[in-house]
CSV table of C-alpha atoms and ligand atoms in Angstrom, one decimal:
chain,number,residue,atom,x,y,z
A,15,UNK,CA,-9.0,7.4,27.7
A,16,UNK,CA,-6.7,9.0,25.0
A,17,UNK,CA,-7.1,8.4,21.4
A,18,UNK,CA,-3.3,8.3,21.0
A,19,UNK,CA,-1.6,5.1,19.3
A,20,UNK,CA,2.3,4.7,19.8
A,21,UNK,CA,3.8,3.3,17.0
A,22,UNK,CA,7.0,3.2,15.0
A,23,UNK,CA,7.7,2.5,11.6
A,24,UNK,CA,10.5,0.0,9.7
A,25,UNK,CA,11.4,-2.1,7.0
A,26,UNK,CA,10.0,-5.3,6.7
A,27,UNK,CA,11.9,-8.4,7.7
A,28,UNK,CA,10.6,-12.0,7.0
A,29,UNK,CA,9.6,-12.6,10.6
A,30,UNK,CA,6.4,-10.4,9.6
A,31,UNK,CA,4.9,-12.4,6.9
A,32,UNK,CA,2.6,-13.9,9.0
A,33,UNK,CA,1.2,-10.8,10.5
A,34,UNK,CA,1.1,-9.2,7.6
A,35,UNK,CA,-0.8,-11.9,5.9
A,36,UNK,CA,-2.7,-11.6,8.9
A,37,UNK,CA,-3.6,-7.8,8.5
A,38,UNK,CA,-4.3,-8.1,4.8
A,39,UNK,CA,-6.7,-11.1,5.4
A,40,UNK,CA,-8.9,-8.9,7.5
A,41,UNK,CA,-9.8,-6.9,4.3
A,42,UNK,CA,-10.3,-9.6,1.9
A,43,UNK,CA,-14.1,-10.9,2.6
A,44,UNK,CA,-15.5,-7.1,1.6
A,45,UNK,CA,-13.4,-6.8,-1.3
A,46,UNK,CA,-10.9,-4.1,-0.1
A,47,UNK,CA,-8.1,-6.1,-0.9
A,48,UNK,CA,-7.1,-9.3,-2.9
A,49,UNK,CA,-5.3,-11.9,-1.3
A,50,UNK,CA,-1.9,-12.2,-1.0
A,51,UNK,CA,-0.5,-15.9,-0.9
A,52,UNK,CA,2.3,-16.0,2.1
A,53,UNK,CA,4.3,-16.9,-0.3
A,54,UNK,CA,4.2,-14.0,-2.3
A,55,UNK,CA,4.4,-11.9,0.4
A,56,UNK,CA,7.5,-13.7,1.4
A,57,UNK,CA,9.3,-12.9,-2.3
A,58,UNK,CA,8.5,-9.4,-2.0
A,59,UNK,CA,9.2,-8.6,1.7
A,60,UNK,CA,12.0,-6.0,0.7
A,61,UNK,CA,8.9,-4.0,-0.5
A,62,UNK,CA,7.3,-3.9,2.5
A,63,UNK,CA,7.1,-1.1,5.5
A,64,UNK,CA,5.2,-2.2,8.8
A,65,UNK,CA,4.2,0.1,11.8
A,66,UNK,CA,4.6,-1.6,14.9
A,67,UNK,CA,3.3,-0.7,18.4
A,68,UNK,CA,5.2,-0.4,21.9
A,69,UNK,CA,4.9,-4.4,22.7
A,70,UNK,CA,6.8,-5.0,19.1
A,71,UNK,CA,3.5,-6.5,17.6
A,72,UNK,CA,3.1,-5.8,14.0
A,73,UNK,CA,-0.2,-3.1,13.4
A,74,UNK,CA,-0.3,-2.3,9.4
A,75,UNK,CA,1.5,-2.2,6.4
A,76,UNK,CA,2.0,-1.2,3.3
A,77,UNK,CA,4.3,-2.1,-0.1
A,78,UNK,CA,6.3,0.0,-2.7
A,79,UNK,CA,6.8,-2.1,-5.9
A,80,UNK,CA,9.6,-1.3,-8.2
A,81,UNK,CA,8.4,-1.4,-11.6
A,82,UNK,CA,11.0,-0.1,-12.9
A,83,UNK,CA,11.5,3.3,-15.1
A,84,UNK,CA,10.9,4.6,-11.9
A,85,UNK,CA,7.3,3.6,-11.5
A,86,UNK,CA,6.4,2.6,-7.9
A,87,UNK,CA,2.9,1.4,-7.0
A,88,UNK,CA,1.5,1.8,-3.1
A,89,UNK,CA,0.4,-2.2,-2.5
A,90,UNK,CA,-1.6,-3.6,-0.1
A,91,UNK,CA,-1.8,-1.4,2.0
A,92,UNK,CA,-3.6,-2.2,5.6
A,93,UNK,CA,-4.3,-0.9,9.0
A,94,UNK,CA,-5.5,-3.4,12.1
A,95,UNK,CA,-9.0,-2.9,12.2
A,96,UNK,CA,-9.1,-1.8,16.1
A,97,UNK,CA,-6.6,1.2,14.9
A,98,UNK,CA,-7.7,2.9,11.8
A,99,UNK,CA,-8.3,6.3,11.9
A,100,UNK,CA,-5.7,7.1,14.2
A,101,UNK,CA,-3.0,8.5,11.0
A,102,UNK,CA,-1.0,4.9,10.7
A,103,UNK,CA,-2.0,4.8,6.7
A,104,UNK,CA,-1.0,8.2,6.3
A,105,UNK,CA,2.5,7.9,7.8
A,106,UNK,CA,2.7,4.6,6.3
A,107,UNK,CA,2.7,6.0,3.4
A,108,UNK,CA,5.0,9.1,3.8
A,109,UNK,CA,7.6,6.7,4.4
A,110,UNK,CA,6.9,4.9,1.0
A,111,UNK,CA,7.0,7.9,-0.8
A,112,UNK,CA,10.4,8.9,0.7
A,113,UNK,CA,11.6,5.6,-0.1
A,114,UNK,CA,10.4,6.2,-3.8
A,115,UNK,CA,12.2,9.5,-3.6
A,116,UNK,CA,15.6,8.1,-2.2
A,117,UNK,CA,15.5,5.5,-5.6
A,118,UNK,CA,14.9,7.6,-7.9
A,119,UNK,CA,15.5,11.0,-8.8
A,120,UNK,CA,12.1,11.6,-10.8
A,121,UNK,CA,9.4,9.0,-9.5
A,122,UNK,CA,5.8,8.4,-9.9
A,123,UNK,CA,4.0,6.3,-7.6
A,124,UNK,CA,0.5,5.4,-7.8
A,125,UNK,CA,-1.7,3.3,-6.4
A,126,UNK,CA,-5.3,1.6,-7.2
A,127,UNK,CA,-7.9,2.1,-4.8
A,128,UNK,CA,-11.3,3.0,-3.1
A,129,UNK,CA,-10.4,5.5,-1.0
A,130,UNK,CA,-9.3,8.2,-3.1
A,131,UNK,CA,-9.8,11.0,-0.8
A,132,UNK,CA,-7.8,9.2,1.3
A,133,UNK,CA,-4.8,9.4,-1.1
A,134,UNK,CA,-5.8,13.0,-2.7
A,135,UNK,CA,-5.4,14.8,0.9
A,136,UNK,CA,-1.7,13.9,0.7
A,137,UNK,CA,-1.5,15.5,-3.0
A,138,UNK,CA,-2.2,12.3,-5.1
A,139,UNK,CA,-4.1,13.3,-8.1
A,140,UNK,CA,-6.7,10.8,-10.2
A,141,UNK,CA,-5.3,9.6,-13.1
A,142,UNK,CA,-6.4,7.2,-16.2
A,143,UNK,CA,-6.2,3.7,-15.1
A,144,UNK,CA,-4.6,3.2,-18.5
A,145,UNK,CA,-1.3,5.3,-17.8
A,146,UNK,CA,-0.4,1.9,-16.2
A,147,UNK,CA,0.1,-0.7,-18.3
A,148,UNK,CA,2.7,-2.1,-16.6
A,149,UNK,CA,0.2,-2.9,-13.8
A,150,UNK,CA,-2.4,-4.5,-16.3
A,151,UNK,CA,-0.1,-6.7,-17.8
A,152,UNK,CA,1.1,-8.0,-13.9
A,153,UNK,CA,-2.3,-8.2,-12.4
A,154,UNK,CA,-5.1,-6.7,-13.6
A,155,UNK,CA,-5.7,-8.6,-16.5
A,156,UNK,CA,-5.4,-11.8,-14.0
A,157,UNK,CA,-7.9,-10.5,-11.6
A,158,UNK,CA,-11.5,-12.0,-11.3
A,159,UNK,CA,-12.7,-8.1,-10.8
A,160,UNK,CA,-11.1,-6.8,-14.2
A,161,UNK,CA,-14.7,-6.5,-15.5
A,162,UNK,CA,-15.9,-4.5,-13.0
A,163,UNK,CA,-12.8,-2.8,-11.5
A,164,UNK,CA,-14.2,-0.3,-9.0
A,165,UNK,CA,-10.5,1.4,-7.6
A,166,UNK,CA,-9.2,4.6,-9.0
A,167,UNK,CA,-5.9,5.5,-10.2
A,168,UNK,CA,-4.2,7.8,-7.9
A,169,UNK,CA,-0.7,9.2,-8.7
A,170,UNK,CA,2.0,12.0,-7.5
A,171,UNK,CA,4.9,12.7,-8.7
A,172,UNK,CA,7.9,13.1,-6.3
A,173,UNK,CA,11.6,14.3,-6.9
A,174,UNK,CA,14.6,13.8,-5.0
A,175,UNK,CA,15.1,17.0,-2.8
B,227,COA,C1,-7.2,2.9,4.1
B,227,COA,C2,-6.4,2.7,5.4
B,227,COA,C3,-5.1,2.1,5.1
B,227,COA,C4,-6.1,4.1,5.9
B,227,COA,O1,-5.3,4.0,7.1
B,227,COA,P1,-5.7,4.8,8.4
B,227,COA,O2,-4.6,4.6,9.4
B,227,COA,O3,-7.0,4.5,8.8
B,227,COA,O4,-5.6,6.3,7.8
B,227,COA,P2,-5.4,7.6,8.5
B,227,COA,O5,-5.8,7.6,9.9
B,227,COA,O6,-4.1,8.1,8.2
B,227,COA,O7,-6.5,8.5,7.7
B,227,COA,C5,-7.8,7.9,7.5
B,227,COA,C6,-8.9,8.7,7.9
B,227,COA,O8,-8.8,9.0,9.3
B,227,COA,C7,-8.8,10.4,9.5
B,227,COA,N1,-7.9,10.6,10.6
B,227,COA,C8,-6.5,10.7,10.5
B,227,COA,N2,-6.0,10.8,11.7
B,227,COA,C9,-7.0,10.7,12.6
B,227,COA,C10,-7.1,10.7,14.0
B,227,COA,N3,-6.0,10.9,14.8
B,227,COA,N4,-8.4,10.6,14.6
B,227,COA,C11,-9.5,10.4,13.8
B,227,COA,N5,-9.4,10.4,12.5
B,227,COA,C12,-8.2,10.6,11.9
B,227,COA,C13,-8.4,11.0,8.2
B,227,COA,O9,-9.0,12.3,8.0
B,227,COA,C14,-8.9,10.0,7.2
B,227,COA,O10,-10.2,10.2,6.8
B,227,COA,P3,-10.9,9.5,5.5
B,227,COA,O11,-11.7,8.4,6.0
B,227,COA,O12,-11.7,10.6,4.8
B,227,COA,O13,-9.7,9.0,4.6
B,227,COA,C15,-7.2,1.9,6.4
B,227,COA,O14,-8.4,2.5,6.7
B,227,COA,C16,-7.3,0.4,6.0
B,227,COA,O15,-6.6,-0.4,6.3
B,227,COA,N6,-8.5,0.2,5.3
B,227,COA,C17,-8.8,-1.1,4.8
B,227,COA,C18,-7.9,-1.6,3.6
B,227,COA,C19,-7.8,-0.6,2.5
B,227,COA,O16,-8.9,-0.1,2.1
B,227,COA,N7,-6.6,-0.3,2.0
B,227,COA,C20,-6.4,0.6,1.0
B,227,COA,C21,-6.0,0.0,-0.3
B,227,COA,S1,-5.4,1.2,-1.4
């Protein structure tokens, strides 16, 4: 048995929402992730970057939002349970950051999360949750968690090479 995963990464189209949806769901019950309405997900599918395996079928994702001033944030990001652990988040999120660094010539993207060492192997550095208001005013301050937010504020600054 090998441990090996073929995948490839792309762009998002709309014909993934569903499995998307689908991926993100999984993680919702223990609190990893909020929900994402389909709907939502539709809006925004420009932001999205899906891995997808040899039979075409849809195995994680992963968002850059544009907030503009060239702030990104890293959303819902999600592998199929049955493959984490096999380096899918990791190059999910390579791409992103490439993305960020073909948009902008100075970007910072962050992200919100539990699984900081996760983010800090691949150079992210904890931040004050406050550097972002921009992500306060556009979710936090809507969420039923904002009491009791557990994630930490990752960030890295990346540059156009
Ligand atoms: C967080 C998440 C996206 C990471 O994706 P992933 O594909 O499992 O990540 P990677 O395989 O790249 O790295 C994850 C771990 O596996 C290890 N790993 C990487 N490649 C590996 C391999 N080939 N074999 C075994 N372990 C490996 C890494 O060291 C890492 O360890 P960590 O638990 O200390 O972070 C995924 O676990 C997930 O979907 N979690 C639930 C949702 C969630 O928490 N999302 C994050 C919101 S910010």
């Amino acid at each position: 048995m090998t441990n090996e995963t073929a995948y490839t990464l792309r762009d998002a189209t709309p014909e993934d929402v569903t499995a998307i949806h689908e991926i993100v769901t999984e993680y919702v019950p223990e609190g990893l992730l909020l929900p994402r309405p389909v709907e939502d997900i539709l809006q925004r599918i420009g932001n999205f970057m899906v891995a997808e395996n040899e039979e075409g079928k849809v195995i994680a994702c992963a968002a850059l939002r544009d907030f503009g001033n060239s702030l990104y944030e890293i959303r819902s990001l999600a592998v199929r349970k049955a493959l984490i652990a096999k380096g899918i988040g990791t190059a999910l999120i390579k791409a992103l950051i490439v993305r960020a660094k073909n948009k902008a010539d100075h970007a910072r993207v962050f992200a919100l999360t539990y699984r900081v060492p996760f983010f800090t192997r691949m150079g992210f550095e904890i931040v004050d949750k406050q550097s972002f208001p921009e992500k306060i005013w556009a979710d936090c301050r809507f969420c039923k968690n904002r009491e009791q937010c557990g994630e930490t504020a990752v960030a890295m600054e990346v540059s156009k090479e």
